[in-house]
PDB file of C-alpha atoms in Angstrom:
ATOM      1  CA  MET A   1       5.016   3.440 -86.796  1.00 60.00           C
ATOM      2  CA  ALA A   2       4.634   0.485 -84.605  1.00 70.00           C
ATOM      3  CA  TYR A   3       2.682   0.649 -81.361  1.00 73.00           C
ATOM      4  CA  GLN A   4       4.935   0.846 -78.321  1.00 75.00           C
ATOM      5  CA  PRO A   5       3.364   0.267 -74.944  1.00 74.00           C
ATOM      6  CA  LYS A   6       4.062   2.843 -72.278  1.00 76.00           C
ATOM      7  CA  LYS A   7       6.452   1.753 -69.634  1.00 77.00           C
ATOM      8  CA  ARG A   8       4.807   2.130 -66.279  1.00 77.00           C
ATOM      9  CA  LYS A   9       6.826   2.693 -63.195  1.00 80.00           C
ATOM     10  CA  MET A  10       6.173   0.215 -60.400  1.00 79.00           C
ATOM     11  CA  THR A  11       5.203   1.767 -57.064  1.00 80.00           C
ATOM     12  CA  ALA A  12       5.255  -0.035 -53.759  1.00 81.00           C
ATOM     13  CA  GLU A  13       2.624   1.261 -51.365  1.00 84.00           C
ATOM     14  CA  ILE A  14       1.272  -0.296 -48.216  1.00 85.00           C
ATOM     15  CA  ASN A  15      -2.461  -0.315 -47.864  1.00 88.00           C
ATOM     16  CA  VAL A  16      -2.987   0.788 -44.224  1.00 89.00           C
ATOM     17  CA  VAL A  17      -6.782   0.723 -44.226  1.00 90.00           C
ATOM     18  CA  PRO A  18      -7.014  -2.861 -42.865  1.00 90.00           C
ATOM     19  CA  TYR A  19      -4.547  -1.982 -40.088  1.00 93.00           C
ATOM     20  CA  ILE A  20      -6.584   1.060 -39.100  1.00 94.00           C
ATOM     21  CA  ASP A  21      -9.741  -1.082 -39.008  1.00 94.00           C
ATOM     22  CA  VAL A  22      -8.071  -3.642 -36.713  1.00 95.00           C
ATOM     23  CA  MET A  23      -6.710  -0.885 -34.482  1.00 95.00           C
ATOM     24  CA  LEU A  24     -10.141   0.719 -34.096  1.00 96.00           C
ATOM     25  CA  VAL A  25     -11.738  -2.628 -33.250  1.00 95.00           C
ATOM     26  CA  LEU A  26      -9.084  -3.262 -30.570  1.00 95.00           C
ATOM     27  CA  LEU A  27      -9.578   0.252 -29.181  1.00 95.00           C
ATOM     28  CA  ILE A  28     -13.320  -0.327 -28.877  1.00 95.00           C
ATOM     29  CA  ILE A  29     -12.761  -3.692 -27.173  1.00 94.00           C
ATOM     30  CA  PHE A  30     -10.365  -2.147 -24.615  1.00 90.00           C
ATOM     31  CA  MET A  31     -12.717   0.779 -23.947  1.00 90.00           C
ATOM     32  CA  VAL A  32     -15.665  -1.543 -23.353  1.00 90.00           C
ATOM     33  CA  THR A  33     -13.788  -4.005 -21.103  1.00 86.00           C
ATOM     34  CA  ALA A  34     -11.774  -1.443 -19.051  1.00 82.00           C
ATOM     35  CA  PRO A  35     -14.543  -0.685 -16.506  1.00 77.00           C
ATOM     36  CA  PHE A  36     -14.900  -4.395 -15.707  1.00 74.00           C
ATOM     37  CA  VAL A  37     -11.234  -4.958 -14.845  1.00 67.00           C
ATOM     38  CA  SER A  38     -10.658  -5.434 -11.117  1.00 50.00           C
ATOM     39  CA  GLN A  39      -8.889  -2.462  -9.538  1.00 43.00           C
ATOM     40  CA  GLY A  40      -7.620  -4.196  -6.412  1.00 35.00           C
ATOM     41  CA  VAL A  41      -6.234  -7.458  -5.134  1.00 34.00           C
ATOM     42  CA  ASP A  42      -6.468  -9.290  -1.840  1.00 36.00           C
ATOM     43  CA  VAL A  43      -3.280  -8.875   0.173  1.00 34.00           C
ATOM     44  CA  ASP A  44      -2.072  -9.907   3.593  1.00 40.00           C
ATOM     45  CA  LEU A  45      -0.376  -6.743   4.868  1.00 42.00           C
ATOM     46  CA  PRO A  46       1.030  -7.787   8.239  1.00 51.00           C
ATOM     47  CA  LYS A  47       3.917  -9.903   6.857  1.00 55.00           C
ATOM     48  CA  THR A  48       7.063  -8.462   5.291  1.00 58.00           C
ATOM     49  CA  GLN A  49      10.666  -9.422   4.609  1.00 61.00           C
ATOM     50  CA  THR A  50      12.110  -5.928   5.135  1.00 62.00           C
ATOM     51  CA  ALA A  51      10.813  -5.439   8.664  1.00 61.00           C
ATOM     52  CA  GLU A  52      13.273  -3.947  11.103  1.00 63.00           C
ATOM     53  CA  THR A  53      13.310  -4.850  14.768  1.00 64.00           C
ATOM     54  CA  ILE A  54      12.479  -2.332  17.473  1.00 60.00           C
ATOM     55  CA  SER A  55      16.126  -2.295  18.570  1.00 57.00           C
ATOM     56  CA  GLN A  56      17.209  -1.323  15.041  1.00 60.00           C
ATOM     57  CA  LEU A  57      14.663   1.489  14.884  1.00 60.00           C
ATOM     58  CA  ASN A  58      15.245   2.669  18.462  1.00 60.00           C
ATOM     59  CA  LYS A  59      19.074   2.664  18.563  1.00 61.00           C
ATOM     60  CA  ASP A  60      19.264   6.358  19.600  1.00 66.00           C
ATOM     61  CA  ASN A  61      16.885   5.983  22.547  1.00 66.00           C
ATOM     62  CA  ASP A  62      16.780   3.452  25.386  1.00 70.00           C
ATOM     63  CA  THR A  63      13.100   4.110  26.140  1.00 76.00           C
ATOM     64  CA  PRO A  64      10.845   1.222  25.097  1.00 82.00           C
ATOM     65  CA  PRO A  65       8.317   2.148  22.405  1.00 83.00           C
ATOM     66  CA  ILE A  66       4.659   2.887  22.948  1.00 86.00           C
ATOM     67  CA  ILE A  67       2.772   0.007  21.364  1.00 84.00           C
ATOM     68  CA  VAL A  68      -0.775   0.594  20.160  1.00 86.00           C
ATOM     69  CA  GLU A  69      -2.767  -2.471  19.123  1.00 85.00           C
ATOM     70  CA  VAL A  70      -6.000  -2.769  17.163  1.00 84.00           C
ATOM     71  CA  ASP A  71      -7.646  -6.198  17.348  1.00 82.00           C
ATOM     72  CA  LYS A  72      -9.873  -7.768  14.697  1.00 79.00           C
ATOM     73  CA  ASP A  73     -13.001  -6.196  16.246  1.00 81.00           C
ATOM     74  CA  GLY A  74     -11.474  -2.692  16.298  1.00 82.00           C
ATOM     75  CA  ASN A  75     -10.799  -2.674  20.067  1.00 84.00           C
ATOM     76  CA  LEU A  76      -7.795  -0.603  21.094  1.00 86.00           C
ATOM     77  CA  GLY A  77      -4.996  -1.405  23.494  1.00 85.00           C
ATOM     78  CA  VAL A  78      -1.788   0.334  24.567  1.00 86.00           C
ATOM     79  CA  SER A  79       1.436  -0.739  26.241  1.00 83.00           C
ATOM     80  CA  ILE A  80       3.776   1.895  27.665  1.00 84.00           C
ATOM     81  CA  ASN A  81       7.259   1.070  29.052  1.00 80.00           C
ATOM     82  CA  ASN A  82       6.794  -2.644  28.328  1.00 76.00           C
ATOM     83  CA  ASP A  83       3.864  -2.832  30.776  1.00 76.00           C
ATOM     84  CA  ASP A  84       0.997  -5.252  30.201  1.00 75.00           C
ATOM     85  CA  MET A  85      -1.320  -4.275  27.379  1.00 76.00           C
ATOM     86  CA  ALA A  86      -4.268  -2.151  28.577  1.00 77.00           C
ATOM     87  CA  HIS A  87      -7.198  -3.376  26.444  1.00 77.00           C
ATOM     88  CA  GLY A  88     -10.658  -1.963  25.833  1.00 82.00           C
ATOM     89  CA  LEU A  89      -9.651   1.700  25.606  1.00 85.00           C
ATOM     90  CA  SER A  90     -11.613   4.304  23.745  1.00 89.00           C
ATOM     91  CA  LEU A  91      -9.781   6.332  21.117  1.00 89.00           C
ATOM     92  CA  ASP A  92      -9.774   9.394  23.419  1.00 91.00           C
ATOM     93  CA  GLU A  93      -8.275   7.402  26.331  1.00 90.00           C
ATOM     94  CA  LEU A  94      -5.635   5.969  24.038  1.00 88.00           C
ATOM     95  CA  ILE A  95      -4.683   9.415  22.721  1.00 90.00           C
ATOM     96  CA  ALA A  96      -4.542  10.844  26.267  1.00 91.00           C
ATOM     97  CA  ARG A  97      -2.141   8.092  27.393  1.00 90.00           C
ATOM     98  CA  VAL A  98       0.078   8.442  24.340  1.00 89.00           C
ATOM     99  CA  LYS A  99       0.198  12.244  24.647  1.00 89.00           C
ATOM    100  CA  ALA A 100       1.080  12.005  28.348  1.00 89.00           C
ATOM    101  CA  GLU A 101       3.965   9.638  27.620  1.00 88.00           C
ATOM    102  CA  LEU A 102       5.228  11.758  24.721  1.00 87.00           C
ATOM    103  CA  ALA A 103       5.100  14.862  26.924  1.00 88.00           C
ATOM    104  CA  ARG A 104       7.442  13.054  29.332  1.00 88.00           C
ATOM    105  CA  ASP A 105       9.789  11.774  26.587  1.00 83.00           C
ATOM    106  CA  PRO A 106       9.179  13.188  23.072  1.00 82.00           C
ATOM    107  CA  LYS A 107      11.697  10.806  21.438  1.00 81.00           C
ATOM    108  CA  THR A 108       9.678   7.705  22.332  1.00 83.00           C
ATOM    109  CA  LEU A 109       8.710   5.636  19.302  1.00 83.00           C
ATOM    110  CA  VAL A 110       5.018   4.978  18.679  1.00 86.00           C
ATOM    111  CA  MET A 111       4.268   1.670  16.975  1.00 85.00           C
ATOM    112  CA  VAL A 112       0.828   0.590  15.728  1.00 85.00           C
ATOM    113  CA  GLY A 113       0.039  -3.082  15.205  1.00 82.00           C
ATOM    114  CA  GLY A 114      -3.145  -4.600  13.894  1.00 80.00           C
ATOM    115  CA  ASP A 115      -4.483  -8.101  13.677  1.00 77.00           C
ATOM    116  CA  GLY A 116      -4.311  -9.488  10.141  1.00 78.00           C
ATOM    117  CA  ARG A 117      -8.121  -9.545  10.059  1.00 80.00           C
ATOM    118  CA  THR A 118      -8.497  -5.946  11.262  1.00 80.00           C
ATOM    119  CA  PRO A 119     -10.381  -3.781   8.761  1.00 83.00           C
ATOM    120  CA  TYR A 120      -8.057  -1.270   7.146  1.00 82.00           C
ATOM    121  CA  ALA A 121     -10.387   1.570   8.162  1.00 85.00           C
ATOM    122  CA  ASN A 122      -9.734   0.870  11.867  1.00 85.00           C
ATOM    123  CA  ILE A 123      -5.973   1.165  11.385  1.00 85.00           C
ATOM    124  CA  VAL A 124      -6.327   4.374   9.362  1.00 86.00           C
ATOM    125  CA  GLU A 125      -8.669   5.866  11.973  1.00 89.00           C
ATOM    126  CA  THR A 126      -6.114   5.150  14.713  1.00 88.00           C
ATOM    127  CA  LEU A 127      -3.244   6.588  12.654  1.00 87.00           C
ATOM    128  CA  ASP A 128      -5.299   9.706  11.874  1.00 88.00           C
ATOM    129  CA  ALA A 129      -6.158  10.239  15.546  1.00 89.00           C
ATOM    130  CA  LEU A 130      -2.486   9.887  16.528  1.00 88.00           C
ATOM    131  CA  SER A 131      -1.516  12.376  13.826  1.00 87.00           C
ATOM    132  CA  HIS A 132      -4.101  14.924  15.039  1.00 86.00           C
ATOM    133  CA  ALA A 133      -2.818  14.424  18.584  1.00 85.00           C
ATOM    134  CA  GLY A 134       0.617  15.630  17.511  1.00 84.00           C
ATOM    135  CA  VAL A 135       2.456  12.328  17.168  1.00 82.00           C
ATOM    136  CA  GLY A 136       5.067  13.131  14.541  1.00 79.00           C
ATOM    137  CA  SER A 137       6.062   9.655  13.449  1.00 79.00           C
ATOM    138  CA  VAL A 138       4.285   6.327  13.771  1.00 82.00           C
ATOM    139  CA  GLY A 139       5.689   2.937  12.827  1.00 79.00           C
ATOM    140  CA  LEU A 140       3.596   0.007  11.652  1.00 78.00           C
ATOM    141  CA  MET A 141       4.332  -3.337  13.276  1.00 75.00           C
ATOM    142  CA  THR A 142       4.517  -6.464  11.137  1.00 72.00           C
ATOM    143  CA  ASP A 143       5.525 -10.078  11.548  1.00 68.00           C
ATOM    144  CA  PRO A 144       8.582 -11.205   9.614  1.00 65.00           C
ATOM    145  CA  LEU A 145       7.815 -13.403   6.643  1.00 62.00           C
ATOM    146  CA  ASP A 146       8.982 -16.980   7.165  1.00 62.00           C
ATOM    147  CA  LYS A 147      11.941 -17.609   4.895  1.00 55.00           C
ATOM    148  CA  PRO A 148      12.131 -20.875   2.977  1.00 53.00           C
ATOM    149  CA  GLY A 149      14.473 -23.436   4.462  1.00 48.00           C
ATOM    150  CA  LYS A 150      14.026 -22.367   8.067  1.00 47.00           C
TER     151      LYS A 150
END
């Protein structure tokens, strides 16, 4: 009897060990670098393209809005019924004036505007005080973004 070699069946298998090694190395790199990635960006909040005018917001009411301003140093001002801006108010004086006007006409809009260099904390503090005073809705004033070609 002559020697007959065994016929072996070919199998096609993918060796995944190198892929797992690469994946683990990438996972370690991402885990190490994740805490160093910046979580915020510098933005200029006061400009927007979707800003609506006061007349668009106040179409149901003829009363001019109450305008509260916060300057770059955190000083407060208020304008009621399109009067001149009263500057240098404390937060309590501002709230008292706004509450008095809203008691007279509860549908009056309250708009808060801040200088572009105003710290965000000053705006939030003013919004929080207005909320605690019972002002239901406050709008944020912005300048329209200049459109190209104009």
